[in-house]
Short mmCIF file of C-alpha atoms (C1' of nucleotides) in Angstrom, two decimals:
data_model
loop_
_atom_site.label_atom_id
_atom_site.label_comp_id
_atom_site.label_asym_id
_atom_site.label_seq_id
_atom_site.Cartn_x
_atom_site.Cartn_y
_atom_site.Cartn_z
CA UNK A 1 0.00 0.00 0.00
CA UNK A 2 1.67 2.84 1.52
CA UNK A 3 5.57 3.28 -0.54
CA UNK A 4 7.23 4.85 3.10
CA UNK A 5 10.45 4.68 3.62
CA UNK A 6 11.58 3.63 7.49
CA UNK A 7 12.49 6.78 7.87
CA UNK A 8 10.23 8.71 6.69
CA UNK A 9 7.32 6.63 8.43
CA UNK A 10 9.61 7.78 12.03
CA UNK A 11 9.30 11.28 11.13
CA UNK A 12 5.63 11.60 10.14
CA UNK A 13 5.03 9.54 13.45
CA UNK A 14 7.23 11.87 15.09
CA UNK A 15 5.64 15.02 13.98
CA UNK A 16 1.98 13.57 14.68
CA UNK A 17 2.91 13.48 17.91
CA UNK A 18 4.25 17.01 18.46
CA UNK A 19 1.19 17.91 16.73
CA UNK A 20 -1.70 16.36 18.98
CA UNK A 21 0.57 17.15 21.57
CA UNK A 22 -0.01 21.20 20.69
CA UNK A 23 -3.03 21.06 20.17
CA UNK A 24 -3.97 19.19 23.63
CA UNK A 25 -1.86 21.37 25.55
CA UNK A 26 -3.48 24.56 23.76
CA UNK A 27 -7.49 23.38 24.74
CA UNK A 28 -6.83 21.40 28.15
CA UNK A 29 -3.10 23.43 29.63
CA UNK A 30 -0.03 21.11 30.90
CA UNK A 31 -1.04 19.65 33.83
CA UNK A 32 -4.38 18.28 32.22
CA UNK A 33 -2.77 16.83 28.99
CA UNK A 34 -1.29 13.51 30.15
CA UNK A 35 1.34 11.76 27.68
CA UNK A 36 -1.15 8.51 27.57
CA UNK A 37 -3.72 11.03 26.15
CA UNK A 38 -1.23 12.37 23.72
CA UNK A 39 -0.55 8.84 22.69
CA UNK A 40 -3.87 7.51 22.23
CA UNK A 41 -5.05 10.52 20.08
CA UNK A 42 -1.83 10.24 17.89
CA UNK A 43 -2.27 6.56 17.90
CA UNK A 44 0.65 5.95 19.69
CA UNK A 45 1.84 3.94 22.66
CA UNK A 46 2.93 5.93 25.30
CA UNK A 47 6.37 4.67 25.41
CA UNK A 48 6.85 6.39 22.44
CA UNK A 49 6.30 9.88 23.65
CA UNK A 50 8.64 9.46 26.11
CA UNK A 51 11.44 7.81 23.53
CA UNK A 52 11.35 10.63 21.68
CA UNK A 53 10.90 13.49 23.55
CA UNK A 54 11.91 12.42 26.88
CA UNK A 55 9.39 14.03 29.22
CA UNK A 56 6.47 15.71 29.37
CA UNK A 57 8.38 18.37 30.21
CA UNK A 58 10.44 18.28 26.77
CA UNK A 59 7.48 17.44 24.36
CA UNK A 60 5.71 20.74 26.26
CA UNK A 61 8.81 22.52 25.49
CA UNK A 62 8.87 21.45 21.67
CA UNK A 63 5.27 22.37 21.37
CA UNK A 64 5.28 25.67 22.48
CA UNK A 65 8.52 26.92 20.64
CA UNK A 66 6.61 30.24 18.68
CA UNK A 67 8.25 32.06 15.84
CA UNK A 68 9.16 35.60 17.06
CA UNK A 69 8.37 38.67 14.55
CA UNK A 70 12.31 39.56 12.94
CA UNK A 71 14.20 41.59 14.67
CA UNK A 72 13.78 44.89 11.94
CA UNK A 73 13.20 48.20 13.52
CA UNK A 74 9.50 50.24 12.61
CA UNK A 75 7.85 52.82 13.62
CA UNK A 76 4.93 53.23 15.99
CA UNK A 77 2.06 52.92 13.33
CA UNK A 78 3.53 50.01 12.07
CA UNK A 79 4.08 48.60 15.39
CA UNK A 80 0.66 49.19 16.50
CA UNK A 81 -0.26 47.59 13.38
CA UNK A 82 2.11 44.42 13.97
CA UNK A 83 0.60 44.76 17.21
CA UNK A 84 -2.80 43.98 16.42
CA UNK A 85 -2.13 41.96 13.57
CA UNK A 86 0.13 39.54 14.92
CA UNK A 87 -0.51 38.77 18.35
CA UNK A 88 -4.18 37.96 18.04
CA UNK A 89 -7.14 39.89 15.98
CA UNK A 90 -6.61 39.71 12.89
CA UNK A 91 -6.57 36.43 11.92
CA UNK A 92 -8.96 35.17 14.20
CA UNK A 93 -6.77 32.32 15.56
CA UNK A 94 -3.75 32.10 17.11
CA UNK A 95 -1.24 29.41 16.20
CA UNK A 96 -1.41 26.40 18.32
CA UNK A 97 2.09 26.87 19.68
CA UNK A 98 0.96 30.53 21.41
CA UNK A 99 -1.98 28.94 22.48
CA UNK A 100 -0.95 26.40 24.41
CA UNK A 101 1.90 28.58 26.11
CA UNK A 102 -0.87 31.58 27.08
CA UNK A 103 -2.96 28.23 28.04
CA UNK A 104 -0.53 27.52 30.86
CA UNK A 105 1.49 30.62 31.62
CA UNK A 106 -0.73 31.33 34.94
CA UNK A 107 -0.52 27.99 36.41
CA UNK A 108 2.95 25.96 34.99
CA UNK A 109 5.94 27.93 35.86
CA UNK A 110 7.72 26.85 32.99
CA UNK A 111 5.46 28.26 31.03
CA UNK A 112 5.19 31.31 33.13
CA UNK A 113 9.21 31.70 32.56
CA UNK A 114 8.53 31.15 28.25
CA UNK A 115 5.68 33.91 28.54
CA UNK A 116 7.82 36.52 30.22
CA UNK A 117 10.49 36.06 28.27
CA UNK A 118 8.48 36.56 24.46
CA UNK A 119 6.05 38.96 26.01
CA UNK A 120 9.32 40.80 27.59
CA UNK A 121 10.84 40.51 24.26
CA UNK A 122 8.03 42.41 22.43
CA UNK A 123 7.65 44.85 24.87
CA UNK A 124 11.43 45.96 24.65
CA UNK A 125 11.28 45.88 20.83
CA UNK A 126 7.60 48.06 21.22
CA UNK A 127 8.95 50.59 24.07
CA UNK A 128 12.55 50.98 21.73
CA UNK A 129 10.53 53.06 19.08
CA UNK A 130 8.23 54.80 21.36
CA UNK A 131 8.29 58.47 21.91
CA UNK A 132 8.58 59.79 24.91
CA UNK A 133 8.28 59.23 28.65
CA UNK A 134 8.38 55.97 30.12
CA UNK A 135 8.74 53.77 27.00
CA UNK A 136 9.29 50.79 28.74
CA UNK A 137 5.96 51.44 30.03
CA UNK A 138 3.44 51.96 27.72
CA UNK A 139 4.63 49.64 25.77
CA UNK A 140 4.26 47.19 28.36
CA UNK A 141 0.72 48.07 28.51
CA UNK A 142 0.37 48.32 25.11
CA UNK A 143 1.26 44.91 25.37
CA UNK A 144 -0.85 43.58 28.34
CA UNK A 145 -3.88 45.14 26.09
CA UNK A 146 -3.54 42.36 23.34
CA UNK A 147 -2.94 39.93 26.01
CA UNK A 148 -5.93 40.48 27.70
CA UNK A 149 -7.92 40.99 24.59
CA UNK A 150 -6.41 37.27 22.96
CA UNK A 151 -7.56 35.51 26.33
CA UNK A 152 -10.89 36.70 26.58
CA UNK A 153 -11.09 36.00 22.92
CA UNK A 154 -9.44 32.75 22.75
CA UNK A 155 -8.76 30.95 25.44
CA UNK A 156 -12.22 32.46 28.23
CA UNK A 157 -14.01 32.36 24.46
CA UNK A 158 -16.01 35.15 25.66
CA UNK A 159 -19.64 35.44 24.19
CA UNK A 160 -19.27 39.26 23.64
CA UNK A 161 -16.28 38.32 21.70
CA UNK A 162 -17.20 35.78 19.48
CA UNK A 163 -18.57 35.98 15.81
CA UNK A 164 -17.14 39.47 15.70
CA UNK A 165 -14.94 40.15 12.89
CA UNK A 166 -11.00 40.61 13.65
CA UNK A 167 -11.58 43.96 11.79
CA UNK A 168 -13.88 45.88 14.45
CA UNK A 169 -11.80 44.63 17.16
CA UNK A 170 -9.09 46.28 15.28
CA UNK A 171 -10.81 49.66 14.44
CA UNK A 172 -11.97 49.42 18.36
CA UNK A 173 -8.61 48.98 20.06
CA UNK A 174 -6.39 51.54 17.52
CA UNK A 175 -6.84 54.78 19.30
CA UNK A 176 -6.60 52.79 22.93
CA UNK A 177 -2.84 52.19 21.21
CA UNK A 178 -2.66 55.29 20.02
CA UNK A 179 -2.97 56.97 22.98
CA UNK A 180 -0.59 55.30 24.29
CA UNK A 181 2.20 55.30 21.88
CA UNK A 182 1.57 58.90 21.82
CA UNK A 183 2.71 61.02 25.07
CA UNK B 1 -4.52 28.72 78.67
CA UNK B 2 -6.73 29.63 75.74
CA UNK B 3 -10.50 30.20 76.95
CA UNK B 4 -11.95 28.86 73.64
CA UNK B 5 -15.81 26.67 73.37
CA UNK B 6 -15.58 23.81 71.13
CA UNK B 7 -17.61 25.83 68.51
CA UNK B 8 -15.34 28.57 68.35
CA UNK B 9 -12.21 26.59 67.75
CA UNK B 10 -13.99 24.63 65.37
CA UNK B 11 -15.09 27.96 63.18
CA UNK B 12 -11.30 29.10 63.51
CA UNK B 13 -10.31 25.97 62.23
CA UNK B 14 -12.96 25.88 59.18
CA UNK B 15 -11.93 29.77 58.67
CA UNK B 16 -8.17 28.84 58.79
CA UNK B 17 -8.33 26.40 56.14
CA UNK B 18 -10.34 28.43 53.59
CA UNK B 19 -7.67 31.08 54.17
CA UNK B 20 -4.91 28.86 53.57
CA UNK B 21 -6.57 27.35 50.89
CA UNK B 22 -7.77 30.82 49.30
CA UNK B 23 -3.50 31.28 49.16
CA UNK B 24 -2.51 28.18 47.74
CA UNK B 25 -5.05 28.16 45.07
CA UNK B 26 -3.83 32.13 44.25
CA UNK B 27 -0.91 31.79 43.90
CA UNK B 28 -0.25 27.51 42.68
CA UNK B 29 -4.09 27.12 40.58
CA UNK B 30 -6.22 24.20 41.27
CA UNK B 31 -4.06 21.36 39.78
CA UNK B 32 -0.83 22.59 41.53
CA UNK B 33 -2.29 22.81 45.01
CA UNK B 34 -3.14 19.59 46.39
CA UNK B 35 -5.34 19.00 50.00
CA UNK B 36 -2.86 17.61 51.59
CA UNK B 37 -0.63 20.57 51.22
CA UNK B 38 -3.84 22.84 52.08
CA UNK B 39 -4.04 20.70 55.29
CA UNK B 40 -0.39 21.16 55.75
CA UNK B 41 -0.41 24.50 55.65
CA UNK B 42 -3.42 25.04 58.01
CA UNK B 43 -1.50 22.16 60.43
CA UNK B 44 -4.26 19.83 60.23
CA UNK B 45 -5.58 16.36 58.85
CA UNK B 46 -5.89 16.10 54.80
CA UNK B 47 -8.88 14.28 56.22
CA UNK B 48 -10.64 17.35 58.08
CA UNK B 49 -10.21 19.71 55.03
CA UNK B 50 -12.54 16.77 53.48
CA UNK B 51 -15.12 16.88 55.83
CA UNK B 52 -15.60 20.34 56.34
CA UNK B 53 -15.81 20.86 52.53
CA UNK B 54 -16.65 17.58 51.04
CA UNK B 55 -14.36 17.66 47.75
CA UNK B 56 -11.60 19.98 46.36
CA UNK B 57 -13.63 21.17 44.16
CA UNK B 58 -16.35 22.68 46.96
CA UNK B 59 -12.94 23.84 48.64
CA UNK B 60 -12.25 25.76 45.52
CA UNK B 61 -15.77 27.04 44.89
CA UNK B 62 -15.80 28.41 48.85
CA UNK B 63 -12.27 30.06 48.03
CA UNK B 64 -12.98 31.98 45.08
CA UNK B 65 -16.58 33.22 45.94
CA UNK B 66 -15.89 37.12 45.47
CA UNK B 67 -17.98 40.39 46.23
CA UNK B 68 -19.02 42.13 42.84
CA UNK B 69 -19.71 45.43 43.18
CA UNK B 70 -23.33 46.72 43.79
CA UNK B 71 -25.81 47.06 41.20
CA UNK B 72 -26.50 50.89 40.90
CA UNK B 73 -26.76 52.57 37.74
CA UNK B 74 -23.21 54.58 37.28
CA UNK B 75 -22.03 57.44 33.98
CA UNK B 76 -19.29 56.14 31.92
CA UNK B 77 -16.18 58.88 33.91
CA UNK B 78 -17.51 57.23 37.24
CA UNK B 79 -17.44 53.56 35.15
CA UNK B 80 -13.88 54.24 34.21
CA UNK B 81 -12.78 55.37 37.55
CA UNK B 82 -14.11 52.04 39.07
CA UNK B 83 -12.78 49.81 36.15
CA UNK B 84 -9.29 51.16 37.34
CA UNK B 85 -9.91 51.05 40.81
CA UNK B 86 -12.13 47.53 41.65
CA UNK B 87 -10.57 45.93 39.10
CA UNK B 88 -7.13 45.62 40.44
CA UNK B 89 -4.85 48.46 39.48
CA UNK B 90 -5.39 51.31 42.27
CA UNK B 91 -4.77 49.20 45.36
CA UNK B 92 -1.97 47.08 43.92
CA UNK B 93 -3.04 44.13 44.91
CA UNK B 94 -6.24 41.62 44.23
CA UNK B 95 -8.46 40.44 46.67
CA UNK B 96 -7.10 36.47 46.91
CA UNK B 97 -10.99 35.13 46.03
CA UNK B 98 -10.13 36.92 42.65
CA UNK B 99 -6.50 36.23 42.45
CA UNK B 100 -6.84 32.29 42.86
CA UNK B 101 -10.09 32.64 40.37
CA UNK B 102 -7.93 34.17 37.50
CA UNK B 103 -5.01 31.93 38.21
CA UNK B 104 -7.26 28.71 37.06
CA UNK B 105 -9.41 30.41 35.24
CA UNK B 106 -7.76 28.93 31.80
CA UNK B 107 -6.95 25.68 32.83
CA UNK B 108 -10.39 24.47 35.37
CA UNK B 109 -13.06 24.54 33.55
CA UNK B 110 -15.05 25.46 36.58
CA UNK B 111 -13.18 28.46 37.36
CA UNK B 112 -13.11 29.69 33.51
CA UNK B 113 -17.02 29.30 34.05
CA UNK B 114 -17.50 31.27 37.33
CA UNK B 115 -14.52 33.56 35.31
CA UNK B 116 -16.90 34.03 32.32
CA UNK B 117 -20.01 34.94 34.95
CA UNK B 118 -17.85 37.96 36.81
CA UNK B 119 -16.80 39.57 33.40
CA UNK B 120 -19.88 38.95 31.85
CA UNK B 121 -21.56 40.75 34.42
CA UNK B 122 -19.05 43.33 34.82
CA UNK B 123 -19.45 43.81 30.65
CA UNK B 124 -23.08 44.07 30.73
CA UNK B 125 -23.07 46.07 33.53
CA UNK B 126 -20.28 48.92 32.08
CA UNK B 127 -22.04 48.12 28.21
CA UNK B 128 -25.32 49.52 29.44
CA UNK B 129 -24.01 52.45 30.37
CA UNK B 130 -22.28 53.19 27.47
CA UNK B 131 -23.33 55.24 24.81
CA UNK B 132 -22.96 54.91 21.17
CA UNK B 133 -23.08 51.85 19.06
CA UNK B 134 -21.59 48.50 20.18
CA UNK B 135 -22.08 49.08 23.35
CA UNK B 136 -21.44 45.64 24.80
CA UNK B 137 -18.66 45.09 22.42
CA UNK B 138 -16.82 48.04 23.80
CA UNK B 139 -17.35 47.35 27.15
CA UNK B 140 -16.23 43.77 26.30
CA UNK B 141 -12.50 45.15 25.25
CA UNK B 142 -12.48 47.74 28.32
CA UNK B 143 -12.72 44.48 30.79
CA UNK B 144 -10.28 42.72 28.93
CA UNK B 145 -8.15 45.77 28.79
CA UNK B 146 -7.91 45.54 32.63
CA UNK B 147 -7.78 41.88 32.47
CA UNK B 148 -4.77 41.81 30.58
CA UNK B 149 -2.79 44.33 32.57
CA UNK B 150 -4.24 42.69 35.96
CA UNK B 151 -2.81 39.33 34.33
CA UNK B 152 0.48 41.02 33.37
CA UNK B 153 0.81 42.34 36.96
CA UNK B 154 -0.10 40.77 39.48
CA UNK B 155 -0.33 36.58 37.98
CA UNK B 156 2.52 37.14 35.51
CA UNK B 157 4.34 40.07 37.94
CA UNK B 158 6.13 41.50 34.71
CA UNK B 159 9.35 43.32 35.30
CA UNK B 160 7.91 46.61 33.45
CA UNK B 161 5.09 46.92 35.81
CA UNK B 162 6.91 45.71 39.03
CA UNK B 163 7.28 48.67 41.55
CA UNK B 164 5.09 50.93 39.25
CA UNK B 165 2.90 53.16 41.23
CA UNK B 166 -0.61 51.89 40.84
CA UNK B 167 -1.23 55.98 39.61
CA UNK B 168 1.06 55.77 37.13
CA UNK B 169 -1.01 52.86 35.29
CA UNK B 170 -4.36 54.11 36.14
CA UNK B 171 -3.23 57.85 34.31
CA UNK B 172 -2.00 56.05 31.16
CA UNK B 173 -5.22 53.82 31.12
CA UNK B 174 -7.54 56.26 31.53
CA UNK B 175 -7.33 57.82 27.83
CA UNK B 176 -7.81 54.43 26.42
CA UNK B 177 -10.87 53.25 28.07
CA UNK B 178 -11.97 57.09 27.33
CA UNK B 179 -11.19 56.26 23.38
CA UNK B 180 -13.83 53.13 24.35
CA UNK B 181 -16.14 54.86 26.08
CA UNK B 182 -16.90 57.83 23.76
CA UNK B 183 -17.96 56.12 20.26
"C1'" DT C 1 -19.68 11.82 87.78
"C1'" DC C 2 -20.97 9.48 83.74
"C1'" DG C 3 -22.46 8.94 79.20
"C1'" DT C 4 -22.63 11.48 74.86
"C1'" DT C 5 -21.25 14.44 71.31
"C1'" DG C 6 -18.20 15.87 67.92
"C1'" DA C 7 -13.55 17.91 66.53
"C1'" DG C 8 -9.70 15.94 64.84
"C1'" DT C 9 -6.39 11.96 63.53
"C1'" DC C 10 -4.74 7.64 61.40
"C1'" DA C 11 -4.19 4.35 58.01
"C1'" DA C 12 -5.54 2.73 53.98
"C1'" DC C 13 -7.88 2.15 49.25
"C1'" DG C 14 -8.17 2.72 44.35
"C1'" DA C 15 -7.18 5.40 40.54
"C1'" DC C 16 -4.08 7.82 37.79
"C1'" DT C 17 0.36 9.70 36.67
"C1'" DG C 18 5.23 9.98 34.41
"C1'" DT C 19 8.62 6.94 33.44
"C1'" DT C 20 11.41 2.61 32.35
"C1'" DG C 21 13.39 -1.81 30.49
"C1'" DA C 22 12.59 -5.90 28.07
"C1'" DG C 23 10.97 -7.62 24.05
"C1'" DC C 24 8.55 -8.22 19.23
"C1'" DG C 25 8.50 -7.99 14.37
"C1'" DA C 26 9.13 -5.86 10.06
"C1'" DA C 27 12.26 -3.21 7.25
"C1'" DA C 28 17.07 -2.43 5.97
"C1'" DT C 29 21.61 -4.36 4.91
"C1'" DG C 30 25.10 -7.69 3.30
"C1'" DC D 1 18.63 -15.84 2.56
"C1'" DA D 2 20.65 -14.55 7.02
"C1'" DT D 3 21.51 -10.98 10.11
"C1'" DT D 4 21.24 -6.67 12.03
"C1'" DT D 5 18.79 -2.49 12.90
"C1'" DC D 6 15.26 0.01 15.02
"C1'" DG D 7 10.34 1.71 15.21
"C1'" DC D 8 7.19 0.41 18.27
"C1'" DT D 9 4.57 -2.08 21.97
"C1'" DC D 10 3.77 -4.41 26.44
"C1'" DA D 11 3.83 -4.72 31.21
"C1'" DA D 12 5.16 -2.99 35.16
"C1'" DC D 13 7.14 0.26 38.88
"C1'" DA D 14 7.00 3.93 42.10
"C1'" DG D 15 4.89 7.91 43.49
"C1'" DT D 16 1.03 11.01 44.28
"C1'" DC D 17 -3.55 12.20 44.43
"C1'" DG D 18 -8.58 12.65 46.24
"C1'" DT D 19 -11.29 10.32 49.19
"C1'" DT D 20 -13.12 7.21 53.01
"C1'" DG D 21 -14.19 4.69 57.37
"C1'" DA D 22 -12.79 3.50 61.82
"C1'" DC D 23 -10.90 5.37 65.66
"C1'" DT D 24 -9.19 8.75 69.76
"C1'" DC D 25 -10.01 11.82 73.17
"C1'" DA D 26 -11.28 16.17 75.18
"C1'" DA D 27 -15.30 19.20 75.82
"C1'" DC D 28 -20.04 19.20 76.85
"C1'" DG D 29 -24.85 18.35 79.10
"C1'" DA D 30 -27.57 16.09 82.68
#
DNA sequence: TCGTTGAGTCAACGACTGTTGAGCGAAATG
DNA sequence: CATTTCGCTCAACAGTCGTTGACTCAACGA
């Protein structure tokens, strides 16, 4: 039937993994995925999890590695555009790997550790091309505004949230960034 | 030595272990705190935390019951004022109730559901008196505005907004929930 | 003073968890 | 075809958890 090479078919069982793994650890957080659910919905035993990756720990830490924005400079328009483009309105969805770290960043400390250290990231890269007083600052709340806006969206699924196009979230929020990329 | 009836100790006792628990759940989330370190904590029997309370999860529902805020009608300035002040930023610091309620609230389902009552109420209650279109969607981003810096603060405790006098916040917020409030 | 109540403890059960080492069987290699 | 490699499974261990029932003993009421 199937014309897979060995290693190929170790790969592709390799990657399913990682992937169910994601996506349980986005919907249900760390300490609620267990590796024997992992391996049943990838059709795996759990043995296998654990040859590969070799602990929950490690197959958390491979599913929640997230692609940073580059490292360019911009100004603030673009950035408030990145800003609500990226992170969480625009599309809709957020890719699985953010999803399952803001899934667990209040209650696993490792992921706690992973959140401060992208969020802290973006906020230093944000408060760099501010204007002004206390940079550092708004940006950080510039940043804490799409945070809170992605979980209530996303992850609390909030009613008043849902079914409303990325777009009028976008148009809402601008001038809330605005105001505070400008003095 | 101490001139205590049975059914005084035995409210201290009940009292001592919700505090305790109230703590543990704040600052660890459901998963992470187990009865037995709850019991330890309060320096008594896993056993008696069970009887008092029946189950960890009537524990956890006792802990995070929290006062909303009365029902009176309010104008959007005096909305605002209270949105930076109840909600967490003014007095630096959460009630616990709350605190160990947003700490689960992404991985218990239970907690995301009491979670999704308090902001729904708080929405509805800011949305109403709003004016303009979209009321309730505005009102909707306001909360999560606060969310997200209450998240960033105090369950996250971000460098940038570490020793940041609760003033300072509230001044820099207050345009953007004003860009919300006004159409 | 004596029997009763009830606050609190002790030890254990059963379920579930992450993790491990031995082993199977088919694909790769010669 | 014979042998080795290795993807994968099976069964089990050790620990932790929520939860329970029997028990202890000091405070209470008559």
């Amino acid at each position: 039937m199937s014309e897979l090479s060995r290693a190929e078919r170790r790969q592709r069982t390799e990657r399913r993994i990682l992937d169910t793994a994601r996506e349980l650890f986005a919907q249900r957080g760390f300490e609620r995925t267990t590796i024997r659910a992992v391996a049943q919905a990838a059709e795996v035993d759990p043995a296998l999890v654990m040859q590969y990756y070799g602990s929950k720990q490690r197959l958390f830490d491979a599913a929640v590695r997230v692609a940073e924005p580059p490292a360019g400079e911009a100004g603030p328009e673009e950035l408030i555009e990145e800003l609500l483009g990226s992170l969480d309105v625009k599309l809709g969805e957020l890719p699985p790997a953010s999803l399952a770290m803001m899934r667990s960043m209040l209650t696993h400390p490792e992921a706690a550790a992973s959140a401060r250290g992208v969020l802290g990231r973006q906020i230093e890269r944000v408060g760099r091309s501010l204007p002004g007083e206390r940079a550092r600052l708004r940006a950080a709340l510039m940043t804490m505004i799409m945070l809170g806006v992605a979980v209530g969206h996303q992850l609390l699924e909030l009613d008043e949230l849902r079914d409303v196009p990325p777009e009028d979230i976008a148009r809402l929020l601008r001038p809330c960034l605005q105001a505070l990329s400008e003095g």
